[in-house]
């Protein structure tokens, strides 16, 4: 980091990677919230294979849950438009 930038930074936040359990919890919460807010749908059970695939793909992601949430939105929109 250049010196002129370094002097302007007050705090560094370091986050740990998300584990599979955390990815699944975030996914379930986000799916339910997204469907309710955007489609007025109440989601009951979510396929465990789908959740496991998401967890496998996004565990230790450099970007945390950001990519996960984008993928979830795309998948939900695709499922509901078919």
PDB file of N, CA and C in Angstrom:
ATOM      1  N   UNK A   1       0.862  -1.181   0.000  1.00  0.00           N
ATOM      2  CA  UNK A   1       0.000   0.000   0.000  1.00  0.00           C
ATOM      3  C   UNK A   1       0.899   1.231   0.000  1.00  0.00           C
ATOM      4  N   UNK A   2       0.616   2.169  -0.903  1.00  0.00           N
ATOM      5  CA  UNK A   2       1.431   3.389  -0.933  1.00  0.00           C
ATOM      6  C   UNK A   2       1.322   4.170   0.382  1.00  0.00           C
ATOM      7  N   UNK A   3       2.377   4.850   0.749  1.00  0.00           N
ATOM      8  CA  UNK A   3       2.447   5.592   2.010  1.00  0.00           C
ATOM      9  C   UNK A   3       1.323   6.604   2.144  1.00  0.00           C
ATOM     10  N   UNK A   4       0.985   7.320   1.072  1.00  0.00           N
ATOM     11  CA  UNK A   4      -0.074   8.332   1.162  1.00  0.00           C
ATOM     12  C   UNK A   4      -1.450   7.704   1.431  1.00  0.00           C
ATOM     13  N   UNK A   5      -1.643   6.490   1.022  1.00  0.00           N
ATOM     14  CA  UNK A   5      -2.897   5.781   1.317  1.00  0.00           C
ATOM     15  C   UNK A   5      -2.839   5.195   2.722  1.00  0.00           C
ATOM     16  N   UNK A   6      -1.728   4.613   3.078  1.00  0.00           N
ATOM     17  CA  UNK A   6      -1.552   3.980   4.385  1.00  0.00           C
ATOM     18  C   UNK A   6      -1.921   4.931   5.525  1.00  0.00           C
ATOM     19  N   UNK A   7      -1.537   6.192   5.441  1.00  0.00           N
ATOM     20  CA  UNK A   7      -1.820   7.171   6.488  1.00  0.00           C
ATOM     21  C   UNK A   7      -3.285   7.524   6.614  1.00  0.00           C
ATOM     22  N   UNK A   8      -4.091   7.221   5.616  1.00  0.00           N
ATOM     23  CA  UNK A   8      -5.521   7.538   5.647  1.00  0.00           C
ATOM     24  C   UNK A   8      -6.375   6.385   6.171  1.00  0.00           C
ATOM     25  N   UNK A   9      -5.782   5.241   6.360  1.00  0.00           N
ATOM     26  CA  UNK A   9      -6.519   4.068   6.831  1.00  0.00           C
ATOM     27  C   UNK A   9      -6.449   4.013   8.357  1.00  0.00           C
ATOM     28  N   UNK A  10      -7.628   3.988   8.985  1.00  0.00           N
ATOM     29  CA  UNK A  10      -7.704   3.946  10.442  1.00  0.00           C
ATOM     30  C   UNK A  10      -7.741   2.519  10.974  1.00  0.00           C
ATOM     31  N   UNK A  11      -8.470   1.652  10.275  1.00  0.00           N
ATOM     32  CA  UNK A  11      -8.709   0.316  10.796  1.00  0.00           C
ATOM     33  C   UNK A  11      -8.684  -0.705   9.668  1.00  0.00           C
ATOM     34  N   UNK A  12      -8.115  -1.849   9.947  1.00  0.00           N
ATOM     35  CA  UNK A  12      -8.177  -2.983   9.039  1.00  0.00           C
ATOM     36  C   UNK A  12      -9.080  -4.031   9.673  1.00  0.00           C
ATOM     37  N   UNK A  13     -10.007  -4.546   8.907  1.00  0.00           N
ATOM     38  CA  UNK A  13     -10.851  -5.634   9.384  1.00  0.00           C
ATOM     39  C   UNK A  13     -10.463  -6.901   8.621  1.00  0.00           C
ATOM     40  N   UNK A  14     -10.166  -7.948   9.356  1.00  0.00           N
ATOM     41  CA  UNK A  14      -9.798  -9.218   8.756  1.00  0.00           C
ATOM     42  C   UNK A  14     -10.885 -10.225   9.102  1.00  0.00           C
ATOM     43  N   UNK A  15     -11.455 -10.822   8.074  1.00  0.00           N
ATOM     44  CA  UNK A  15     -12.523 -11.791   8.270  1.00  0.00           C
ATOM     45  C   UNK A  15     -12.012 -13.188   7.979  1.00  0.00           C
ATOM     46  N   UNK A  16     -12.505 -14.151   8.741  1.00  0.00           N
ATOM     47  CA  UNK A  16     -12.196 -15.544   8.469  1.00  0.00           C
ATOM     48  C   UNK A  16     -13.104 -16.050   7.359  1.00  0.00           C
ATOM     49  N   UNK A  17     -12.673 -17.070   6.650  1.00  0.00           N
ATOM     50  CA  UNK A  17     -13.506 -17.690   5.625  1.00  0.00           C
ATOM     51  C   UNK A  17     -14.717 -18.333   6.277  1.00  0.00           C
ATOM     52  N   UNK A  18     -15.800 -18.408   5.514  1.00  0.00           N
ATOM     53  CA  UNK A  18     -17.012 -19.050   6.010  1.00  0.00           C
ATOM     54  C   UNK A  18     -16.886 -20.561   5.871  1.00  0.00           C
ATOM     55  N   UNK A  19     -17.387 -21.287   6.866  1.00  0.00           N
ATOM     56  CA  UNK A  19     -17.388 -22.744   6.759  1.00  0.00           C
ATOM     57  C   UNK A  19     -18.717 -23.218   6.165  1.00  0.00           C
ATOM     58  N   UNK A  20     -18.839 -24.496   5.900  1.00  0.00           N
ATOM     59  CA  UNK A  20     -20.029 -25.060   5.247  1.00  0.00           C
ATOM     60  C   UNK A  20     -21.302 -24.769   6.022  1.00  0.00           C
ATOM     61  N   UNK A  21     -21.257 -24.928   7.317  1.00  0.00           N
ATOM     62  CA  UNK A  21     -22.448 -24.694   8.146  1.00  0.00           C
ATOM     63  C   UNK A  21     -22.915 -23.253   8.031  1.00  0.00           C
ATOM     64  N   UNK A  22     -21.976 -22.319   8.061  1.00  0.00           N
ATOM     65  CA  UNK A  22     -22.319 -20.901   7.956  1.00  0.00           C
ATOM     66  C   UNK A  22     -22.888 -20.563   6.572  1.00  0.00           C
ATOM     67  N   UNK A  23     -22.316 -21.164   5.539  1.00  0.00           N
ATOM     68  CA  UNK A  23     -22.822 -20.960   4.177  1.00  0.00           C
ATOM     69  C   UNK A  23     -24.266 -21.440   4.081  1.00  0.00           C
ATOM     70  N   UNK A  24     -24.546 -22.610   4.639  1.00  0.00           N
ATOM     71  CA  UNK A  24     -25.899 -23.164   4.589  1.00  0.00           C
ATOM     72  C   UNK A  24     -26.872 -22.286   5.369  1.00  0.00           C
ATOM     73  N   UNK A  25     -26.483 -21.819   6.555  1.00  0.00           N
ATOM     74  CA  UNK A  25     -27.351 -20.946   7.342  1.00  0.00           C
ATOM     75  C   UNK A  25     -27.653 -19.643   6.610  1.00  0.00           C
ATOM     76  N   UNK A  26     -26.629 -19.038   6.036  1.00  0.00           N
ATOM     77  CA  UNK A  26     -26.809 -17.799   5.276  1.00  0.00           C
ATOM     78  C   UNK A  26     -27.732 -18.050   4.084  1.00  0.00           C
ATOM     79  N   UNK A  27     -27.532 -19.167   3.399  1.00  0.00           N
ATOM     80  CA  UNK A  27     -28.342 -19.504   2.226  1.00  0.00           C
ATOM     81  C   UNK A  27     -29.810 -19.661   2.583  1.00  0.00           C
ATOM     82  N   UNK A  28     -30.089 -20.407   3.624  1.00  0.00           N
ATOM     83  CA  UNK A  28     -31.479 -20.621   4.041  1.00  0.00           C
ATOM     84  C   UNK A  28     -32.143 -19.297   4.408  1.00  0.00           C
ATOM     85  N   UNK A  29     -31.483 -18.510   5.217  1.00  0.00           N
ATOM     86  CA  UNK A  29     -32.044 -17.217   5.621  1.00  0.00           C
ATOM     87  C   UNK A  29     -32.275 -16.319   4.415  1.00  0.00           C
ATOM     88  N   UNK A  30     -31.306 -16.273   3.517  1.00  0.00           N
ATOM     89  CA  UNK A  30     -31.412 -15.374   2.366  1.00  0.00           C
ATOM     90  C   UNK A  30     -32.502 -15.829   1.403  1.00  0.00           C
ATOM     91  N   UNK A  31     -32.591 -17.123   1.145  1.00  0.00           N
ATOM     92  CA  UNK A  31     -33.627 -17.648   0.250  1.00  0.00           C
ATOM     93  C   UNK A  31     -35.007 -17.283   0.782  1.00  0.00           C
ATOM     94  N   UNK A  32     -35.232 -17.512   2.057  1.00  0.00           N
ATOM     95  CA  UNK A  32     -36.544 -17.206   2.652  1.00  0.00           C
ATOM     96  C   UNK A  32     -36.851 -15.712   2.579  1.00  0.00           C
ATOM     97  N   UNK A  33     -35.887 -14.890   2.939  1.00  0.00           N
ATOM     98  CA  UNK A  33     -36.085 -13.438   2.935  1.00  0.00           C
ATOM     99  C   UNK A  33     -36.297 -12.924   1.509  1.00  0.00           C
ATOM    100  N   UNK A  34     -35.467 -13.350   0.581  1.00  0.00           N
ATOM    101  CA  UNK A  34     -35.557 -12.889  -0.803  1.00  0.00           C
ATOM    102  C   UNK A  34     -36.902 -13.262  -1.424  1.00  0.00           C
ATOM    103  N   UNK A  35     -37.344 -14.489  -1.229  1.00  0.00           N
ATOM    104  CA  UNK A  35     -38.612 -14.936  -1.808  1.00  0.00           C
ATOM    105  C   UNK A  35     -39.805 -14.202  -1.195  1.00  0.00           C
ATOM    106  N   UNK A  36     -39.741 -13.965   0.097  1.00  0.00           N
ATOM    107  CA  UNK A  36     -40.835 -13.259   0.755  1.00  0.00           C
ATOM    108  C   UNK A  36     -40.909 -11.801   0.305  1.00  0.00           C
ATOM    109  N   UNK A  37     -39.772 -11.131   0.254  1.00  0.00           N
ATOM    110  CA  UNK A  37     -39.758  -9.707  -0.096  1.00  0.00           C
ATOM    111  C   UNK A  37     -40.032  -9.440  -1.569  1.00  0.00           C
ATOM    112  N   UNK A  38     -39.556 -10.318  -2.451  1.00  0.00           N
ATOM    113  CA  UNK A  38     -39.666 -10.060  -3.878  1.00  0.00           C
ATOM    114  C   UNK A  38     -40.829 -10.761  -4.568  1.00  0.00           C
ATOM    115  N   UNK A  39     -41.300 -11.858  -4.004  1.00  0.00           N
ATOM    116  CA  UNK A  39     -42.333 -12.645  -4.666  1.00  0.00           C
ATOM    117  C   UNK A  39     -43.520 -12.965  -3.757  1.00  0.00           C
ATOM    118  N   UNK A  40     -43.466 -12.507  -2.521  1.00  0.00           N
ATOM    119  CA  UNK A  40     -44.503 -12.789  -1.526  1.00  0.00           C
ATOM    120  C   UNK A  40     -44.740 -14.293  -1.390  1.00  0.00           C
ATOM    121  N   UNK A  41     -43.648 -15.047  -1.396  1.00  0.00           N
ATOM    122  CA  UNK A  41     -43.686 -16.499  -1.241  1.00  0.00           C
ATOM    123  C   UNK A  41     -43.080 -16.889   0.092  1.00  0.00           C
ATOM    124  N   UNK A  42     -43.715 -17.845   0.739  1.00  0.00           N
ATOM    125  CA  UNK A  42     -43.162 -18.395   1.979  1.00  0.00           C
ATOM    126  C   UNK A  42     -42.486 -19.716   1.638  1.00  0.00           C
ATOM    127  N   UNK A  43     -41.221 -19.829   1.960  1.00  0.00           N
ATOM    128  CA  UNK A  43     -40.435 -21.015   1.620  1.00  0.00           C
ATOM    129  C   UNK A  43     -40.403 -21.954   2.819  1.00  0.00           C
ATOM    130  N   UNK A  44     -40.722 -23.204   2.570  1.00  0.00           N
ATOM    131  CA  UNK A  44     -40.685 -24.222   3.622  1.00  0.00           C
ATOM    132  C   UNK A  44     -39.351 -24.945   3.615  1.00  0.00           C
ATOM    133  N   UNK A  45     -39.334 -26.127   3.022  1.00  0.00           N
ATOM    134  CA  UNK A  45     -38.114 -26.940   2.956  1.00  0.00           C
ATOM    135  C   UNK A  45     -37.277 -26.553   1.748  1.00  0.00           C
ATOM    136  N   UNK A  46     -35.973 -26.594   1.929  1.00  0.00           N
ATOM    137  CA  UNK A  46     -35.030 -26.304   0.850  1.00  0.00           C
ATOM    138  C   UNK A  46     -34.199 -27.560   0.637  1.00  0.00           C
ATOM    139  N   UNK A  47     -34.044 -27.939  -0.614  1.00  0.00           N
ATOM    140  CA  UNK A  47     -33.344 -29.166  -0.977  1.00  0.00           C
ATOM    141  C   UNK A  47     -31.944 -29.217  -0.360  1.00  0.00           C
ATOM    142  N   UNK A  48     -31.679 -30.264   0.402  1.00  0.00           N
ATOM    143  CA  UNK A  48     -30.391 -30.385   1.091  1.00  0.00           C
ATOM    144  C   UNK A  48     -29.228 -30.595   0.122  1.00  0.00           C
ATOM    145  N   UNK A  49     -29.489 -31.228  -1.020  1.00  0.00           N
ATOM    146  CA  UNK A  49     -28.435 -31.417  -2.025  1.00  0.00           C
ATOM    147  C   UNK A  49     -28.032 -30.058  -2.607  1.00  0.00           C
ATOM    148  N   UNK A  50     -29.011 -29.215  -2.887  1.00  0.00           N
ATOM    149  CA  UNK A  50     -28.756 -27.861  -3.384  1.00  0.00           C
ATOM    150  C   UNK A  50     -27.916 -27.084  -2.380  1.00  0.00           C
ATOM    151  N   UNK A  51     -28.282 -27.156  -1.103  1.00  0.00           N
ATOM    152  CA  UNK A  51     -27.540 -26.449  -0.054  1.00  0.00           C
ATOM    153  C   UNK A  51     -26.117 -26.988   0.076  1.00  0.00           C
ATOM    154  N   UNK A  52     -25.972 -28.299  -0.013  1.00  0.00           N
ATOM    155  CA  UNK A  52     -24.638 -28.907   0.086  1.00  0.00           C
ATOM    156  C   UNK A  52     -23.743 -28.475  -1.074  1.00  0.00           C
ATOM    157  N   UNK A  53     -24.318 -28.395  -2.276  1.00  0.00           N
ATOM    158  CA  UNK A  53     -23.545 -27.945  -3.442  1.00  0.00           C
ATOM    159  C   UNK A  53     -23.111 -26.490  -3.278  1.00  0.00           C
ATOM    160  N   UNK A  54     -24.017 -25.655  -2.766  1.00  0.00           N
ATOM    161  CA  UNK A  54     -23.658 -24.256  -2.512  1.00  0.00           C
ATOM    162  C   UNK A  54     -22.527 -24.170  -1.496  1.00  0.00           C
ATOM    163  N   UNK A  55     -22.644 -24.939  -0.430  1.00  0.00           N
ATOM    164  CA  UNK A  55     -21.629 -24.913   0.625  1.00  0.00           C
ATOM    165  C   UNK A  55     -20.278 -25.360   0.076  1.00  0.00           C
ATOM    166  N   UNK A  56     -20.288 -26.396  -0.728  1.00  0.00           N
ATOM    167  CA  UNK A  56     -19.039 -26.906  -1.304  1.00  0.00           C
ATOM    168  C   UNK A  56     -18.398 -25.864  -2.218  1.00  0.00           C
ATOM    169  N   UNK A  57     -19.225 -25.208  -3.013  1.00  0.00           N
ATOM    170  CA  UNK A  57     -18.721 -24.238  -3.979  1.00  0.00           C
ATOM    171  C   UNK A  57     -18.215 -22.953  -3.316  1.00  0.00           C
ATOM    172  N   UNK A  58     -18.866 -22.525  -2.233  1.00  0.00           N
ATOM    173  CA  UNK A  58     -18.559 -21.219  -1.654  1.00  0.00           C
ATOM    174  C   UNK A  58     -17.760 -21.263  -0.349  1.00  0.00           C
ATOM    175  N   UNK A  59     -17.468 -22.428   0.181  1.00  0.00           N
ATOM    176  CA  UNK A  59     -16.634 -22.515   1.375  1.00  0.00           C
ATOM    177  C   UNK A  59     -15.233 -22.021   1.029  1.00  0.00           C
ATOM    178  N   UNK A  60     -14.677 -21.230   1.907  1.00  0.00           N
ATOM    179  CA  UNK A  60     -13.347 -20.633   1.725  1.00  0.00           C
ATOM    180  C   UNK A  60     -13.280 -19.667   0.540  1.00  0.00           C
ATOM    181  N   UNK A  61     -14.438 -19.131   0.149  1.00  0.00           N
ATOM    182  CA  UNK A  61     -14.446 -18.146  -0.926  1.00  0.00           C
ATOM    183  C   UNK A  61     -13.747 -16.880  -0.463  1.00  0.00           C
ATOM    184  N   UNK A  62     -12.994 -16.322  -1.335  1.00  0.00           N
ATOM    185  CA  UNK A  62     -12.261 -15.090  -1.038  1.00  0.00           C
ATOM    186  C   UNK A  62     -13.209 -13.911  -0.782  1.00  0.00           C
ATOM    187  N   UNK A  63     -14.400 -13.985  -1.362  1.00  0.00           N
ATOM    188  CA  UNK A  63     -15.339 -12.874  -1.284  1.00  0.00           C
ATOM    189  C   UNK A  63     -16.459 -13.087  -0.272  1.00  0.00           C
ATOM    190  N   UNK A  64     -16.344 -14.099   0.570  1.00  0.00           N
ATOM    191  CA  UNK A  64     -17.355 -14.339   1.591  1.00  0.00           C
ATOM    192  C   UNK A  64     -18.690 -14.699   0.972  1.00  0.00           C
ATOM    193  N   UNK A  65     -19.753 -14.067   1.468  1.00  0.00           N
ATOM    194  CA  UNK A  65     -21.098 -14.410   1.013  1.00  0.00           C
ATOM    195  C   UNK A  65     -21.549 -13.590  -0.186  1.00  0.00           C
ATOM    196  N   UNK A  66     -20.758 -12.633  -0.628  1.00  0.00           N
ATOM    197  CA  UNK A  66     -21.197 -11.774  -1.745  1.00  0.00           C
ATOM    198  C   UNK A  66     -21.510 -12.580  -3.003  1.00  0.00           C
ATOM    199  N   UNK A  67     -20.610 -13.445  -3.428  1.00  0.00           N
ATOM    200  CA  UNK A  67     -20.864 -14.269  -4.612  1.00  0.00           C
ATOM    201  C   UNK A  67     -22.013 -15.234  -4.370  1.00  0.00           C
ATOM    202  N   UNK A  68     -22.101 -15.756  -3.171  1.00  0.00           N
ATOM    203  CA  UNK A  68     -23.174 -16.673  -2.805  1.00  0.00           C
ATOM    204  C   UNK A  68     -24.529 -16.007  -2.996  1.00  0.00           C
ATOM    205  N   UNK A  69     -24.691 -14.799  -2.493  1.00  0.00           N
ATOM    206  CA  UNK A  69     -25.977 -14.107  -2.580  1.00  0.00           C
ATOM    207  C   UNK A  69     -26.341 -13.801  -4.027  1.00  0.00           C
ATOM    208  N   UNK A  70     -25.383 -13.433  -4.844  1.00  0.00           N
ATOM    209  CA  UNK A  70     -25.642 -13.196  -6.264  1.00  0.00           C
ATOM    210  C   UNK A  70     -26.102 -14.472  -6.952  1.00  0.00           C
ATOM    211  N   UNK A  71     -25.445 -15.578  -6.627  1.00  0.00           N
ATOM    212  CA  UNK A  71     -25.822 -16.859  -7.230  1.00  0.00           C
ATOM    213  C   UNK A  71     -27.215 -17.283  -6.774  1.00  0.00           C
ATOM    214  N   UNK A  72     -27.518 -17.094  -5.501  1.00  0.00           N
ATOM    215  CA  UNK A  72     -28.841 -17.450  -4.995  1.00  0.00           C
ATOM    216  C   UNK A  72     -29.936 -16.665  -5.711  1.00  0.00           C
ATOM    217  N   UNK A  73     -29.747 -15.375  -5.872  1.00  0.00           N
ATOM    218  CA  UNK A  73     -30.734 -14.558  -6.576  1.00  0.00           C
ATOM    219  C   UNK A  73     -30.939 -15.069  -8.001  1.00  0.00           C
ATOM    220  N   UNK A  74     -29.863 -15.361  -8.696  1.00  0.00           N
ATOM    221  CA  UNK A  74     -29.964 -15.858 -10.069  1.00  0.00           C
ATOM    222  C   UNK A  74     -30.700 -17.197 -10.120  1.00  0.00           C
ATOM    223  N   UNK A  75     -30.370 -18.105  -9.208  1.00  0.00           N
ATOM    224  CA  UNK A  75     -31.017 -19.425  -9.172  1.00  0.00           C
ATOM    225  C   UNK A  75     -32.505 -19.302  -8.856  1.00  0.00           C
ATOM    226  N   UNK A  76     -32.859 -18.480  -7.899  1.00  0.00           N
ATOM    227  CA  UNK A  76     -34.269 -18.291  -7.525  1.00  0.00           C
ATOM    228  C   UNK A  76     -35.034 -17.699  -8.703  1.00  0.00           C
ATOM    229  N   UNK A  77     -34.497 -16.668  -9.311  1.00  0.00           N
ATOM    230  CA  UNK A  77     -35.170 -16.058 -10.455  1.00  0.00           C
ATOM    231  C   UNK A  77     -35.348 -17.055 -11.594  1.00  0.00           C
ATOM    232  N   UNK A  78     -34.336 -17.880 -11.835  1.00  0.00           N
ATOM    233  CA  UNK A  78     -34.421 -18.890 -12.878  1.00  0.00           C
ATOM    234  C   UNK A  78     -35.503 -19.929 -12.565  1.00  0.00           C
ATOM    235  N   UNK A  79     -35.535 -20.393 -11.317  1.00  0.00           N
ATOM    236  CA  UNK A  79     -36.532 -21.400 -10.911  1.00  0.00           C
ATOM    237  C   UNK A  79     -37.955 -20.857 -11.024  1.00  0.00           C
ATOM    238  N   UNK A  80     -38.141 -19.596 -10.675  1.00  0.00           N
ATOM    239  CA  UNK A  80     -39.492 -19.041 -10.662  1.00  0.00           C
ATOM    240  C   UNK A  80     -39.977 -18.589 -12.030  1.00  0.00           C
ATOM    241  N   UNK A  81     -39.066 -18.444 -12.975  1.00  0.00           N
ATOM    242  CA  UNK A  81     -39.484 -18.033 -14.309  1.00  0.00           C
ATOM    243  C   UNK A  81     -39.682 -19.229 -15.250  1.00  0.00           C
ATOM    244  N   UNK A  82     -39.239 -20.402 -14.836  1.00  0.00           N
ATOM    245  CA  UNK A  82     -39.438 -21.601 -15.669  1.00  0.00           C
ATOM    246  C   UNK A  82     -40.846 -22.113 -15.588  1.00  0.00           C
TER     247      UNK A  82
END
